[in-house]
PDB file of C-alpha atoms in Angstrom:
ATOM      1  CA  MET A   1       1.433   8.382  -3.821  1.00  0.00           C
ATOM      2  CA  GLU A   2      -2.198   9.369  -3.245  1.00  0.00           C
ATOM      3  CA  GLU A   3      -3.152   9.312  -6.926  1.00  0.00           C
ATOM      4  CA  PHE A   4      -1.923   5.708  -7.293  1.00  0.00           C
ATOM      5  CA  LEU A   5      -3.760   4.240  -4.294  1.00  0.00           C
ATOM      6  CA  GLY A   6      -6.321   1.570  -5.098  1.00  0.00           C
ATOM      7  CA  LYS A   7      -5.290   1.206  -8.747  1.00  0.00           C
ATOM      8  CA  GLU A   8      -4.535  -2.273 -10.036  1.00  0.00           C
ATOM      9  CA  TYR A   9      -1.509  -2.634 -12.276  1.00  0.00           C
ATOM     10  CA  LYS A  10      -0.873  -5.811 -14.276  1.00  0.00           C
ATOM     11  CA  MET A  11       2.788  -6.780 -14.435  1.00  0.00           C
ATOM     12  CA  VAL A  12       3.994  -6.833 -18.016  1.00  0.00           C
ATOM     13  CA  SER A  13       7.730  -7.060 -17.377  1.00  0.00           C
ATOM     14  CA  GLU A  14      10.240  -6.384 -14.632  1.00  0.00           C
ATOM     15  CA  GLU A  15      13.844  -5.427 -15.131  1.00  0.00           C
ATOM     16  CA  ASN A  16      16.318  -7.877 -13.524  1.00  0.00           C
ATOM     17  CA  PHE A  17      13.542 -10.132 -12.186  1.00  0.00           C
ATOM     18  CA  GLU A  18      15.113 -13.464 -13.152  1.00  0.00           C
ATOM     19  CA  GLN A  19      18.518 -12.344 -11.821  1.00  0.00           C
ATOM     20  CA  TYR A  20      16.787 -11.507  -8.544  1.00  0.00           C
ATOM     21  CA  LEU A  21      15.218 -14.977  -8.414  1.00  0.00           C
ATOM     22  CA  VAL A  22      18.651 -16.555  -8.974  1.00  0.00           C
ATOM     23  CA  HIS A  23      20.082 -14.302  -6.244  1.00  0.00           C
ATOM     24  CA  ILE A  24      17.537 -15.515  -3.684  1.00  0.00           C
ATOM     25  CA  GLY A  25      18.132 -19.156  -4.638  1.00  0.00           C
ATOM     26  CA  LEU A  26      14.905 -20.053  -6.424  1.00  0.00           C
ATOM     27  CA  ASN A  27      15.352 -23.224  -8.475  1.00  0.00           C
ATOM     28  CA  TYR A  28      15.100 -23.291 -12.274  1.00  0.00           C
ATOM     29  CA  ILE A  29      11.524 -24.575 -12.540  1.00  0.00           C
ATOM     30  CA  LYS A  30      10.150 -22.118  -9.977  1.00  0.00           C
ATOM     31  CA  ARG A  31      12.039 -19.277 -11.693  1.00  0.00           C
ATOM     32  CA  LYS A  32      10.528 -20.110 -15.071  1.00  0.00           C
ATOM     33  CA  ILE A  33       7.050 -20.224 -13.570  1.00  0.00           C
ATOM     34  CA  ALA A  34       7.624 -16.913 -11.744  1.00  0.00           C
ATOM     35  CA  VAL A  35       8.944 -15.007 -14.776  1.00  0.00           C
ATOM     36  CA  ASN A  36       5.951 -16.135 -16.832  1.00  0.00           C
ATOM     37  CA  THR A  37       3.364 -15.193 -14.211  1.00  0.00           C
ATOM     38  CA  ARG A  38       1.694 -11.818 -14.685  1.00  0.00           C
ATOM     39  CA  PRO A  39       0.449 -10.764 -11.252  1.00  0.00           C
ATOM     40  CA  ILE A  40      -1.623  -7.732 -10.371  1.00  0.00           C
ATOM     41  CA  GLN A  41      -0.077  -5.141  -8.022  1.00  0.00           C
ATOM     42  CA  CYS A  42      -2.084  -2.737  -5.883  1.00  0.00           C
ATOM     43  CA  LEU A  43      -1.133  -0.189  -3.209  1.00  0.00           C
ATOM     44  CA  THR A  44      -3.795   0.869  -0.695  1.00  0.00           C
ATOM     45  CA  ARG A  45      -3.917   2.625   2.672  1.00  0.00           C
ATOM     46  CA  ASN A  46      -5.774   1.124   5.601  1.00  0.00           C
ATOM     47  CA  ALA A  47      -7.985   3.077   8.011  1.00  0.00           C
ATOM     48  CA  ASP A  48      -5.152   3.027  10.589  1.00  0.00           C
ATOM     49  CA  GLY A  49      -2.856   4.873   8.160  1.00  0.00           C
ATOM     50  CA  LYS A  50      -0.677   1.878   7.322  1.00  0.00           C
ATOM     51  CA  TYR A  51      -0.186   0.921   3.697  1.00  0.00           C
ATOM     52  CA  LYS A  52      -0.818  -2.444   2.095  1.00  0.00           C
ATOM     53  CA  PHE A  53       0.945  -3.551  -1.046  1.00  0.00           C
ATOM     54  CA  THR A  54      -0.623  -6.612  -2.641  1.00  0.00           C
ATOM     55  CA  VAL A  55       0.775  -8.751  -5.419  1.00  0.00           C
ATOM     56  CA  HIS A  56      -1.617 -11.479  -6.542  1.00  0.00           C
ATOM     57  CA  SER A  57      -1.990 -13.999  -9.337  1.00  0.00           C
ATOM     58  CA  SER A  58      -3.738 -17.305  -9.821  1.00  0.00           C
ATOM     59  CA  MET A  59      -0.761 -18.969  -8.078  1.00  0.00           C
ATOM     60  CA  PHE A  60      -0.208 -16.776  -5.012  1.00  0.00           C
ATOM     61  CA  THR A  61      -1.133 -13.662  -3.069  1.00  0.00           C
ATOM     62  CA  TRP A  62       1.445 -11.606  -1.196  1.00  0.00           C
ATOM     63  CA  ASP A  63       0.287  -8.833   1.126  1.00  0.00           C
ATOM     64  CA  MET A  64       2.731  -6.522   2.862  1.00  0.00           C
ATOM     65  CA  ILE A  65       1.329  -4.175   5.491  1.00  0.00           C
ATOM     66  CA  PHE A  66       3.776  -1.441   6.444  1.00  0.00           C
ATOM     67  CA  GLU A  67       4.461   2.092   7.564  1.00  0.00           C
ATOM     68  CA  PRO A  68       6.871   3.952   5.281  1.00  0.00           C
ATOM     69  CA  GLY A  69      10.305   4.273   6.874  1.00  0.00           C
ATOM     70  CA  VAL A  70       9.661   1.563   9.515  1.00  0.00           C
ATOM     71  CA  VAL A  71      11.351  -1.877   9.321  1.00  0.00           C
ATOM     72  CA  PHE A  72       8.890  -4.779   9.247  1.00  0.00           C
ATOM     73  CA  TYR A  73       9.003  -8.550   8.897  1.00  0.00           C
ATOM     74  CA  THR A  74       7.102 -10.489   6.264  1.00  0.00           C
ATOM     75  CA  GLU A  75       6.967 -13.841   4.527  1.00  0.00           C
ATOM     76  CA  LYS A  76       7.650 -13.999   0.782  1.00  0.00           C
ATOM     77  CA  PRO A  77       5.434 -16.061  -1.538  1.00  0.00           C
ATOM     78  CA  ASP A  78       8.088 -18.825  -1.518  1.00  0.00           C
ATOM     79  CA  GLY A  79       7.816 -19.058   2.287  1.00  0.00           C
ATOM     80  CA  GLY A  80      11.086 -17.305   3.144  1.00  0.00           C
ATOM     81  CA  GLN A  81      11.130 -14.782   5.987  1.00  0.00           C
ATOM     82  CA  ILE A  82      12.536 -11.319   5.280  1.00  0.00           C
ATOM     83  CA  GLU A  83      13.022  -7.962   6.914  1.00  0.00           C
ATOM     84  CA  SER A  84      11.869  -5.046   4.808  1.00  0.00           C
ATOM     85  CA  LEU A  85      11.966  -1.281   4.684  1.00  0.00           C
ATOM     86  CA  ILE A  86       9.729   0.628   2.281  1.00  0.00           C
ATOM     87  CA  THR A  87      10.039   4.334   1.590  1.00  0.00           C
ATOM     88  CA  PHE A  88       8.217   6.732  -0.729  1.00  0.00           C
ATOM     89  CA  GLU A  89       9.683   9.616  -2.667  1.00  0.00           C
ATOM     90  CA  GLY A  90       7.245  11.277  -5.042  1.00  0.00           C
ATOM     91  CA  ASN A  91       5.832   8.535  -7.277  1.00  0.00           C
ATOM     92  CA  VAL A  92       8.609   6.050  -6.390  1.00  0.00           C
ATOM     93  CA  MET A  93       8.307   3.260  -3.821  1.00  0.00           C
ATOM     94  CA  THR A  94      11.629   1.725  -2.778  1.00  0.00           C
ATOM     95  CA  HIS A  95      11.487  -1.655  -1.055  1.00  0.00           C
ATOM     96  CA  LYS A  96      14.733  -2.866   0.516  1.00  0.00           C
ATOM     97  CA  GLN A  97      14.668  -6.414   1.832  1.00  0.00           C
ATOM     98  CA  TRP A  98      17.154  -8.732   3.488  1.00  0.00           C
ATOM     99  CA  ASP A  99      16.995 -12.264   4.838  1.00  0.00           C
ATOM    100  CA  LYS A 100      18.746 -14.255   7.575  1.00  0.00           C
ATOM    101  CA  LYS A 101      21.461 -15.393   5.137  1.00  0.00           C
ATOM    102  CA  GLY A 102      22.434 -11.793   4.449  1.00  0.00           C
ATOM    103  CA  LEU A 103      20.928 -11.644   0.961  1.00  0.00           C
ATOM    104  CA  THR A 104      19.856  -8.082   0.242  1.00  0.00           C
ATOM    105  CA  SER A 105      17.844  -6.702  -2.641  1.00  0.00           C
ATOM    106  CA  VAL A 106      16.325  -3.369  -3.559  1.00  0.00           C
ATOM    107  CA  HIS A 107      13.109  -3.080  -5.563  1.00  0.00           C
ATOM    108  CA  VAL A 108      12.355   0.339  -7.044  1.00  0.00           C
ATOM    109  CA  LEU A 109       8.768   0.748  -8.251  1.00  0.00           C
ATOM    110  CA  GLU A 110       7.935   3.858 -10.222  1.00  0.00           C
ATOM    111  CA  PHE A 111       4.189   4.462 -10.376  1.00  0.00           C
ATOM    112  CA  THR A 112       2.623   6.252 -13.338  1.00  0.00           C
ATOM    113  CA  ARG A 113      -0.980   6.692 -14.377  1.00  0.00           C
ATOM    114  CA  ASP A 114      -0.843   3.621 -16.623  1.00  0.00           C
ATOM    115  CA  GLU A 115       1.849   1.333 -15.199  1.00  0.00           C
ATOM    116  CA  VAL A 116       4.332   0.481 -12.498  1.00  0.00           C
ATOM    117  CA  VAL A 117       7.902   0.092 -13.709  1.00  0.00           C
ATOM    118  CA  THR A 118       9.898  -2.172 -11.395  1.00  0.00           C
ATOM    119  CA  VAL A 119      13.680  -2.431 -11.324  1.00  0.00           C
ATOM    120  CA  ARG A 120      15.404  -4.908  -9.014  1.00  0.00           C
ATOM    121  CA  CYS A 121      18.960  -4.760  -7.761  1.00  0.00           C
ATOM    122  CA  CYS A 122      20.681  -7.530  -5.830  1.00  0.00           C
ATOM    123  CA  ILE A 123      23.372  -6.600  -3.347  1.00  0.00           C
TER     124      ILE A 123
END
């Protein structure tokens, strides 16, 4: 993942994004706003060796600080609390998350020189 650290990627599209928003219970108006927002995504590594994945737009900023392979807790931009596990394999970052209601989703982000392709799967 070293070659992708510190690069900013503008979201152009995400596969299954609206289905994911339905899965987590986001209402119609918030879903329409979310699918039409084009945030910037950036992966960095802090001095302590932990990673930070930031998603930001004019409407919100979401920072996740994590160690690959270690479960952590975070708050989503909509205010919901989730448990997460992020792993790396080559140029792929897999983010599994689950909430107190048992809703689980997997977000697979494939980093390339020019873009990040994100596919979401709801379980």
